[in-house]
PDB file of C-alpha atoms in Angstrom:
ATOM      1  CA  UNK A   1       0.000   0.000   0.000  1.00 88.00           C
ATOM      2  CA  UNK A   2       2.735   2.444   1.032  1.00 95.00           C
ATOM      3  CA  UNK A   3       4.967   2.116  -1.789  1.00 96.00           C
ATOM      4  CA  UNK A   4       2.114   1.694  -4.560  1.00 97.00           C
ATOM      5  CA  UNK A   5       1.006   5.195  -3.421  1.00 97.00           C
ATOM      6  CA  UNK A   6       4.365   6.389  -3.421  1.00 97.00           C
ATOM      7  CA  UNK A   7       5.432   5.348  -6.864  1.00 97.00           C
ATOM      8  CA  UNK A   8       2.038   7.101  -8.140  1.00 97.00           C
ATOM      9  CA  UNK A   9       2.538  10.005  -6.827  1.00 97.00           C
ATOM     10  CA  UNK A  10       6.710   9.773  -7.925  1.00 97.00           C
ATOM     11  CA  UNK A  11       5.422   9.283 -11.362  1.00 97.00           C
ATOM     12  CA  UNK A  12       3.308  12.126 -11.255  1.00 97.00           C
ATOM     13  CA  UNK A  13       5.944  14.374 -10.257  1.00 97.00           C
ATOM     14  CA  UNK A  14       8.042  13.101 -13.079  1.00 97.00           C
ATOM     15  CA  UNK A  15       5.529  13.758 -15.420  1.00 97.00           C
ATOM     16  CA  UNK A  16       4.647  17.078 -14.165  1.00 97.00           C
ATOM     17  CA  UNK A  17       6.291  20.690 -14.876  1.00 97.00           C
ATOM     18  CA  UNK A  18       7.691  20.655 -11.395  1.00 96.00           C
ATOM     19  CA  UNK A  19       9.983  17.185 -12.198  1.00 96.00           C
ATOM     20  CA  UNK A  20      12.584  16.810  -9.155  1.00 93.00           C
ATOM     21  CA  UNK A  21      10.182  18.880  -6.235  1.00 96.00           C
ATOM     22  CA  UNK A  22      11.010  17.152  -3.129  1.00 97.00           C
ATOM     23  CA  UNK A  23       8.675  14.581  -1.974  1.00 97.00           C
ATOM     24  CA  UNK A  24       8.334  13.905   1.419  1.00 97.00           C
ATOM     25  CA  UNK A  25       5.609  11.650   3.075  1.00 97.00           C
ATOM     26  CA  UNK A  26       5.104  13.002   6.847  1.00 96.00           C
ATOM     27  CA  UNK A  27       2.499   9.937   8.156  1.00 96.00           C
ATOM     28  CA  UNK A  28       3.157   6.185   7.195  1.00 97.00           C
ATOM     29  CA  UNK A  29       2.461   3.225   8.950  1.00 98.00           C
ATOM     30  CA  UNK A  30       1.138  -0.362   7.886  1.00 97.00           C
ATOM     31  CA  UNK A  31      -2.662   0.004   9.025  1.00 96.00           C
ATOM     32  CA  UNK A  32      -4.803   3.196   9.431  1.00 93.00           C
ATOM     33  CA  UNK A  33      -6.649   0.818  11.990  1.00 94.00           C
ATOM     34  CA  UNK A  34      -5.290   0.185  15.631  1.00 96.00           C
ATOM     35  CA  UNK A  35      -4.603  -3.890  15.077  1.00 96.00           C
ATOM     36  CA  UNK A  36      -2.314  -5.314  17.617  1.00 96.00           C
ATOM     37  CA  UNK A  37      -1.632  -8.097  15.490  1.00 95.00           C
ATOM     38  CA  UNK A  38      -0.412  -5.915  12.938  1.00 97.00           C
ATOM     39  CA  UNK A  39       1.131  -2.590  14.842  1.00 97.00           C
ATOM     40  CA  UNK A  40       2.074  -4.729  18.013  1.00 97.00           C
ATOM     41  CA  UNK A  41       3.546  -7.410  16.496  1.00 97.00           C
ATOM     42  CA  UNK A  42       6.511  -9.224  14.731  1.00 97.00           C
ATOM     43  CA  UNK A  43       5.381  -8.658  11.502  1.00 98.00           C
ATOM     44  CA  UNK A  44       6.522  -4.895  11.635  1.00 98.00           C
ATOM     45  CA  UNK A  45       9.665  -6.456  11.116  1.00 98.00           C
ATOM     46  CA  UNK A  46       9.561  -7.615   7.527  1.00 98.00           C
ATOM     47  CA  UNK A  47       7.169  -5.302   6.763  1.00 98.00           C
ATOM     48  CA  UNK A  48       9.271  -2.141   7.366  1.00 98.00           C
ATOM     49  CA  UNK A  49      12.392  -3.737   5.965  1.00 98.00           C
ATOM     50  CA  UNK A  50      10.744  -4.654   2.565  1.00 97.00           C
ATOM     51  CA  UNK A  51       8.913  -1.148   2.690  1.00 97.00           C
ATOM     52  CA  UNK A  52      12.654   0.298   2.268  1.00 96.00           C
ATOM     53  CA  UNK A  53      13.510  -2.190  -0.372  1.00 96.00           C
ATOM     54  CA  UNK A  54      10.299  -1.235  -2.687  1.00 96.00           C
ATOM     55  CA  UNK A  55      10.201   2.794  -1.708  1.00 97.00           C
ATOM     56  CA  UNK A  56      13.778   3.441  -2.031  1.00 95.00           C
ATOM     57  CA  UNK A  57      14.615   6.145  -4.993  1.00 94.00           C
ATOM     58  CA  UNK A  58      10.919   6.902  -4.448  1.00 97.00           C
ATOM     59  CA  UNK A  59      11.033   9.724  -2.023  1.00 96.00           C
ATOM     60  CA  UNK A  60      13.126  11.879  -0.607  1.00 96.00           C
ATOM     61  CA  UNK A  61      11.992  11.473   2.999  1.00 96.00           C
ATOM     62  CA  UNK A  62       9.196   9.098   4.802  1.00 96.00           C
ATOM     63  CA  UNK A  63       8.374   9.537   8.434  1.00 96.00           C
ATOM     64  CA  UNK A  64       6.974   6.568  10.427  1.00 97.00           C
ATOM     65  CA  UNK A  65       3.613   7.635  12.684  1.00 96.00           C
ATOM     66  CA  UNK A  66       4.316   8.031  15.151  1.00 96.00           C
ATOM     67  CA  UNK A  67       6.742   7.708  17.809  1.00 96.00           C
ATOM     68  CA  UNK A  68       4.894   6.903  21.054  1.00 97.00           C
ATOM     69  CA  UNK A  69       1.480   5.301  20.999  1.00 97.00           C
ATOM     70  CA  UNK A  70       0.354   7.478  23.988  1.00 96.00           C
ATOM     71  CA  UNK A  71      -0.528  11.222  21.730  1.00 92.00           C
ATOM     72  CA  UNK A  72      -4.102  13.018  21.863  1.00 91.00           C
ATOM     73  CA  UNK A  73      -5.651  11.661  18.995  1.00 88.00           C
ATOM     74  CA  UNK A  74      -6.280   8.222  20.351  1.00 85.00           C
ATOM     75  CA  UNK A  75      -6.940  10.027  23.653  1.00 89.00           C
ATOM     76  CA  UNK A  76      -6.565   8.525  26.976  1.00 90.00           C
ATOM     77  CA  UNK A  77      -4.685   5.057  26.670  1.00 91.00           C
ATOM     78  CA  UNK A  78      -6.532   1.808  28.113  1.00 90.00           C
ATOM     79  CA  UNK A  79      -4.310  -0.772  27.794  1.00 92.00           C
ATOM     80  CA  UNK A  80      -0.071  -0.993  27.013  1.00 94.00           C
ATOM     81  CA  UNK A  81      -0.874  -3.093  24.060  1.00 96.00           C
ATOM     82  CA  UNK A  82      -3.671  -1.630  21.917  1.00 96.00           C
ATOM     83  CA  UNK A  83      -2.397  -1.579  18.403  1.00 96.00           C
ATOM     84  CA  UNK A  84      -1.389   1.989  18.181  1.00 96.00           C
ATOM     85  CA  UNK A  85       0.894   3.749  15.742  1.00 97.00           C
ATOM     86  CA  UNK A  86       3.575   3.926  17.874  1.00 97.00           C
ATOM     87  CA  UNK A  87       7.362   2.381  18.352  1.00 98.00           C
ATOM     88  CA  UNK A  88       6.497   2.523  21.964  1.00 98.00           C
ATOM     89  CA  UNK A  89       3.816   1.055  23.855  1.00 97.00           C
ATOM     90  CA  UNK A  90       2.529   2.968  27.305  1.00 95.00           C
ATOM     91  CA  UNK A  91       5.337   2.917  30.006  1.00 95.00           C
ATOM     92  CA  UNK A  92       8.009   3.181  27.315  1.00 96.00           C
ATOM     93  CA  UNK A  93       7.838  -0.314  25.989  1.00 98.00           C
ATOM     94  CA  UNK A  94       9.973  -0.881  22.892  1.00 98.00           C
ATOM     95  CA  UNK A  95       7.599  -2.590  20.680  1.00 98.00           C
ATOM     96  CA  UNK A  96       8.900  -4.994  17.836  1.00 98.00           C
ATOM     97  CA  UNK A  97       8.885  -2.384  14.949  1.00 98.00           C
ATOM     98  CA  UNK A  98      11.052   0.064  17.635  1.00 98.00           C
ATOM     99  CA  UNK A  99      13.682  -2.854  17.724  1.00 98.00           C
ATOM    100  CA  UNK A 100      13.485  -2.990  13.915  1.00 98.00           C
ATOM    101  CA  UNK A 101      13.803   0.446  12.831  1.00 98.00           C
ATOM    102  CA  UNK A 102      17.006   0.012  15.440  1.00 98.00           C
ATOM    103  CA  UNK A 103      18.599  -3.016  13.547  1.00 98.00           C
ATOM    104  CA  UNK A 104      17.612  -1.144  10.031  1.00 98.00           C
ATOM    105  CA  UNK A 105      19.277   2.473  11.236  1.00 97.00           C
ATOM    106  CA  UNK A 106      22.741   0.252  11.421  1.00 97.00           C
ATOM    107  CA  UNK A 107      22.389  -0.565   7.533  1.00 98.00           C
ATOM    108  CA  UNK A 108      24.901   1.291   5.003  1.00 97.00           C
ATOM    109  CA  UNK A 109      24.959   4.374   2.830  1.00 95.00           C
ATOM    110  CA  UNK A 110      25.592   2.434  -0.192  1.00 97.00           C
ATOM    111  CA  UNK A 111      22.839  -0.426  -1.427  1.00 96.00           C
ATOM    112  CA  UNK A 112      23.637  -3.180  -4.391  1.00 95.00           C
ATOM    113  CA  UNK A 113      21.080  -4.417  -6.788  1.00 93.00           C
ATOM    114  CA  UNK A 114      20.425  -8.121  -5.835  1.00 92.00           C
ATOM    115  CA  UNK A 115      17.603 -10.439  -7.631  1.00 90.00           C
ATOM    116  CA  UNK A 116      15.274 -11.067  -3.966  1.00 93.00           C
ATOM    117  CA  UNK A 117      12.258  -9.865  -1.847  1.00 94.00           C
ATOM    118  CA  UNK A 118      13.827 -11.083   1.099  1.00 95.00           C
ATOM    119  CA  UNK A 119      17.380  -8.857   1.256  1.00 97.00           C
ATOM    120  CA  UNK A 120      18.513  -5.594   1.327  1.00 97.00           C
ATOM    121  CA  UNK A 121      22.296  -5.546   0.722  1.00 97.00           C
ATOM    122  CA  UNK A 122      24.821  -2.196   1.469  1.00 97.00           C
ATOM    123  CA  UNK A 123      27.792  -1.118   2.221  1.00 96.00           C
ATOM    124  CA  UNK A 124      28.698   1.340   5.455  1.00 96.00           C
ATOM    125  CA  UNK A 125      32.057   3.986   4.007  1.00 95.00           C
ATOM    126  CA  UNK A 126      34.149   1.622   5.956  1.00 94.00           C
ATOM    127  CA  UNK A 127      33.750  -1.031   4.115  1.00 94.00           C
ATOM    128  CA  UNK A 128      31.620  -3.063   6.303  1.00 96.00           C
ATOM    129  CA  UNK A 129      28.510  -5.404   4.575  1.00 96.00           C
ATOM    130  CA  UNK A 130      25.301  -4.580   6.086  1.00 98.00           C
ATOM    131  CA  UNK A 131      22.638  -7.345   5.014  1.00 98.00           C
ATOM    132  CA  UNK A 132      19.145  -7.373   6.137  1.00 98.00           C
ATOM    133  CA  UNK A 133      17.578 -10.367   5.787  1.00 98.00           C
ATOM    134  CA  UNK A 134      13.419 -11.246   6.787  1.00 98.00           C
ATOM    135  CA  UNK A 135      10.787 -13.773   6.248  1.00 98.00           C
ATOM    136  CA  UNK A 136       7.258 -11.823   5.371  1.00 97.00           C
ATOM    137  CA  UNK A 137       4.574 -13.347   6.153  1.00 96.00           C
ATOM    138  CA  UNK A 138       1.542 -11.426   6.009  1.00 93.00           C
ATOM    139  CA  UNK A 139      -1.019 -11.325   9.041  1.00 91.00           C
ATOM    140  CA  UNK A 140      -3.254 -13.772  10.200  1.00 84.00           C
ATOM    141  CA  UNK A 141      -1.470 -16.378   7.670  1.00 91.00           C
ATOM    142  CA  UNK A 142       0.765 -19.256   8.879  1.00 90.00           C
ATOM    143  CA  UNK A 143       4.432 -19.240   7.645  1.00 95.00           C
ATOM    144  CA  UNK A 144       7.007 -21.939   7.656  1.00 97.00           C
ATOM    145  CA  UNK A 145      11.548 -20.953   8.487  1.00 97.00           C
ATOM    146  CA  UNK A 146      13.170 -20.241   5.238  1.00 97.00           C
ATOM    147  CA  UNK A 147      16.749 -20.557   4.807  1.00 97.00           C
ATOM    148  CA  UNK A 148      19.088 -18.133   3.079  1.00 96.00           C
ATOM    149  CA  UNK A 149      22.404 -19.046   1.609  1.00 95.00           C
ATOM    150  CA  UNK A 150      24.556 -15.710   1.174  1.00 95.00           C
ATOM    151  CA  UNK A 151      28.011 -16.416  -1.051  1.00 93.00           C
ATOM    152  CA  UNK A 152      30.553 -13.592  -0.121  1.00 91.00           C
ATOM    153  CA  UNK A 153      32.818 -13.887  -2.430  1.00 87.00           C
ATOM    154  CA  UNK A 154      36.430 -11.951  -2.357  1.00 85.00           C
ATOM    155  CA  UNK A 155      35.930 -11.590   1.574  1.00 88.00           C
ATOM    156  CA  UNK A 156      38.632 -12.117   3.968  1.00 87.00           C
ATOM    157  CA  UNK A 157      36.413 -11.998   6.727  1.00 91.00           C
ATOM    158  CA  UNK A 158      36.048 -15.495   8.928  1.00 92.00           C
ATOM    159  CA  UNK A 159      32.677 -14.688  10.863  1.00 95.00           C
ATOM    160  CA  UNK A 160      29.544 -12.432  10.752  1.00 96.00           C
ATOM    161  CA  UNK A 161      27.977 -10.439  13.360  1.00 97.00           C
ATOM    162  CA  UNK A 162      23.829 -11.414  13.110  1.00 98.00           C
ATOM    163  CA  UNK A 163      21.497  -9.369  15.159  1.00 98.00           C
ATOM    164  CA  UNK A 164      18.177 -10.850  15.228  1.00 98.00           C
ATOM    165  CA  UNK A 165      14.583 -10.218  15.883  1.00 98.00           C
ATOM    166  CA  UNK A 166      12.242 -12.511  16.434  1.00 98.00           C
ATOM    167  CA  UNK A 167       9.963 -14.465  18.874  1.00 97.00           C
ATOM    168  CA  UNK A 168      13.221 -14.935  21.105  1.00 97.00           C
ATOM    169  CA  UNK A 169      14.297 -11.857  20.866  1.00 98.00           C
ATOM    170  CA  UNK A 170      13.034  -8.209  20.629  1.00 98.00           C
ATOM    171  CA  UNK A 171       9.291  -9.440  21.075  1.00 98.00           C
ATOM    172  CA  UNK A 172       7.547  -8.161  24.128  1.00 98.00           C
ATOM    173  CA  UNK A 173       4.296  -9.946  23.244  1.00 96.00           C
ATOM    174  CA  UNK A 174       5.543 -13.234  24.906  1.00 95.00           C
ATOM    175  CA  UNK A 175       6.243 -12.112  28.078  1.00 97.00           C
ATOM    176  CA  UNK A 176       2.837  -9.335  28.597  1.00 97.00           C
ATOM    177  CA  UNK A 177       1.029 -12.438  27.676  1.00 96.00           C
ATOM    178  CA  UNK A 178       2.785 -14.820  30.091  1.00 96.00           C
ATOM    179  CA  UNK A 179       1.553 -12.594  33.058  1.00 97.00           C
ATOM    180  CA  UNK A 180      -1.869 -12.723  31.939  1.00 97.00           C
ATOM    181  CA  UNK A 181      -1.868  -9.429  29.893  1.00 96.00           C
ATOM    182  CA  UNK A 182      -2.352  -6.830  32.668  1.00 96.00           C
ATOM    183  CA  UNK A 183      -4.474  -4.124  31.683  1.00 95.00           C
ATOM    184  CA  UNK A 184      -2.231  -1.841  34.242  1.00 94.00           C
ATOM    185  CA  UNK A 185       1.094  -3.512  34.798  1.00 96.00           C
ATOM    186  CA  UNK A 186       2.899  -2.612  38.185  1.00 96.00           C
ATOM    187  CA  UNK A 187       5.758  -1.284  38.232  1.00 96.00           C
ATOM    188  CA  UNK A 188       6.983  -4.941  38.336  1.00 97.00           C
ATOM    189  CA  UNK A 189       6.185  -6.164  35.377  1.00 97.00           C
ATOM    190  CA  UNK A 190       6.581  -3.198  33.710  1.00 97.00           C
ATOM    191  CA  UNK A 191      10.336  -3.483  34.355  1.00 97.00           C
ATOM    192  CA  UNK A 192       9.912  -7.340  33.024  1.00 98.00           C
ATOM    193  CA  UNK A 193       8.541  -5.954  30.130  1.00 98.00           C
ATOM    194  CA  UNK A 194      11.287  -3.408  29.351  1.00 98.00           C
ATOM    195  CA  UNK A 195      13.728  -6.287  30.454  1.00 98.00           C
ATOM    196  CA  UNK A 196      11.550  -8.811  27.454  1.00 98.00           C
ATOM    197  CA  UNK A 197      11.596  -5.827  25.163  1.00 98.00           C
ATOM    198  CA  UNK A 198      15.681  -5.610  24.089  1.00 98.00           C
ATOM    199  CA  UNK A 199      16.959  -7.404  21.440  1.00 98.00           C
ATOM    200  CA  UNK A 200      19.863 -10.581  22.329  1.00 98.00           C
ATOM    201  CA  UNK A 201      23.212 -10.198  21.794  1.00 98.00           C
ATOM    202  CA  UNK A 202      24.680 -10.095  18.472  1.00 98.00           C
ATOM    203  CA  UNK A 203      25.710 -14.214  17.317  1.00 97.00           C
ATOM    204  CA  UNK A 204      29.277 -14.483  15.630  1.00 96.00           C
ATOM    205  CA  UNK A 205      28.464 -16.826  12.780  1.00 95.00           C
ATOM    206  CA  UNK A 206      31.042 -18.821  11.155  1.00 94.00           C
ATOM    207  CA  UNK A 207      31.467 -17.993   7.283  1.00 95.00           C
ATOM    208  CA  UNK A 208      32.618 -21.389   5.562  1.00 93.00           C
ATOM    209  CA  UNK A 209      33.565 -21.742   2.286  1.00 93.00           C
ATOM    210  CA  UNK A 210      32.553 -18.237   1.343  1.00 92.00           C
ATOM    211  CA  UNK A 211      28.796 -18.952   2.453  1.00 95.00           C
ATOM    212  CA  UNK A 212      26.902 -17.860   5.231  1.00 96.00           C
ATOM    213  CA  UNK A 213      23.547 -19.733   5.868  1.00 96.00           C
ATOM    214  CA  UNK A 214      20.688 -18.095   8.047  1.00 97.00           C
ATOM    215  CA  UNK A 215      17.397 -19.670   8.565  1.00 97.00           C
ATOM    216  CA  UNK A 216      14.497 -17.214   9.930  1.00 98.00           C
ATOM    217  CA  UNK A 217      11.262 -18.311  11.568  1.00 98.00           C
ATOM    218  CA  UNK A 218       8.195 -16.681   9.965  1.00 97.00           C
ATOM    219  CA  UNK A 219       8.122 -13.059  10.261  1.00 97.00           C
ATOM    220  CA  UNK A 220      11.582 -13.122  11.405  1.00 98.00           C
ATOM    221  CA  UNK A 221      14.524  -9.884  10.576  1.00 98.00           C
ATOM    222  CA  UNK A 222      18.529 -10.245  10.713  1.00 98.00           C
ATOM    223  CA  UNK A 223      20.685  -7.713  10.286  1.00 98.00           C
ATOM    224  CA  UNK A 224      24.492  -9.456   8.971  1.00 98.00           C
ATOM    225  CA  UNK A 225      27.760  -7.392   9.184  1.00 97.00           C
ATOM    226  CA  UNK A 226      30.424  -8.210   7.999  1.00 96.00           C
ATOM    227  CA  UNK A 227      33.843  -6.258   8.587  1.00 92.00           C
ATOM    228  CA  UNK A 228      36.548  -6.112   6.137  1.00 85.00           C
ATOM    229  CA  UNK A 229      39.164  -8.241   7.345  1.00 64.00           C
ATOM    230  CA  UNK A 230      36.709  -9.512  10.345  1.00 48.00           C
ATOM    231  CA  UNK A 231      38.256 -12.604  12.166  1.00 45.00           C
TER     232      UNK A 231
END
């Protein structure tokens, strides 16, 4: 939906008298509906990394709505997980898009044409590889791992750095629903919940033979660097 509307109105820019006005889109978000199983959930993932893949070139500057779930338009908050707009649920809960826009921000300056809907592939000025990897799987459909084989070829490096997000990490959902989904958490589980909310450590992944191999659960994001000369 996002990037259909932005190509449209990128092509009617082109075609217009004002060719090369900047473009900016203030407000986008994957539902105009509060849906916690969209907004709230793992799915923000993929869907915000393949949202860069198709938009890129199309704009000159998108801004996610909105920061905090808690602003005056939904008015008075009810519940921490409500399907707002936010990267932040109520009580300054990461949610699972916050964690991927934080994974995504590491990605490089510098992006290479490759031939799949699941990978975003760039280069940081250092010379570090900055691969984003996911598994879409659209909402309320069931999804099964899938397994990418990346071939670095002409790279000294001996190991990747993976940063993942996923059910095991960087999803709050599991833990607010393991204490019964409190309408008002105490201050207790709140701190739980900002302690469920952070992302794992980064793995160090062996690269053998000039191949890396991920597999992702449904709905699942990696970020892979790799450093020149990484050991």
């Amino acid at each position: 939906m996002v990037c259909r509307a932005a190509k449209k109105v990128r092509d009617e820019v082109d075609a217009s008298p004002r060719r090369g006005i900047p473009i900016i889109w203030s407000e986008y978000n994957a539902t105009y509906f509060n849906e916690p199983r969209i907004t709230d959930s793992l799915f923000m993932g993929p869907w915000l990394a393949d949202t860069l893949r198709r938009c890129d070139g199309l704009t000159d500057m998108m801004s996610y709505w909105t920061l905090s779930d808690v602003f005056e338009e939904q008015g008075v908050v009810k519940r921490p997980f409500y399907g707002g707009f936010g990267l932040i649920a109520a009580g300054g809960i990461p949610k699972p898009v916050f964690n991927a826009f934080k994974m995504l921000h590491g990605l490089g300056t510098e992006r290479y044409d490759v031939d799949s809907e699941h990978a975003l592939v760039t280069r940081r000025a250092d010379g570090t590889l900055v691969i984003a990897l996911w598994n879409y799987v659209a909402p309320g459909r069931s999804g099964a791992p899938i397994t990418i084989s990346l071939q670095l070829r002409h790279v000294a490096a001996r190991s990747a750095r993976v940063l993942r997000l996923d059910a095991e990490s960087g999803d709050v959902s599991g833990a607010y629903q393991r204490m019964g989904s409190p309408t008002y958490p105490t201050q207790a589980q709140l701190q739980q919940l900002l302690k469920a909310s952070a992302l794992a450590a980064p793995q160090e992944v062996p690269i053998v033979d000039e191949r890396l191999s991920i597999t992702l659960p449904a709905q699942g994001l990696v970020t892979v660097e790799v450093a020149p000369g990484q050991r």
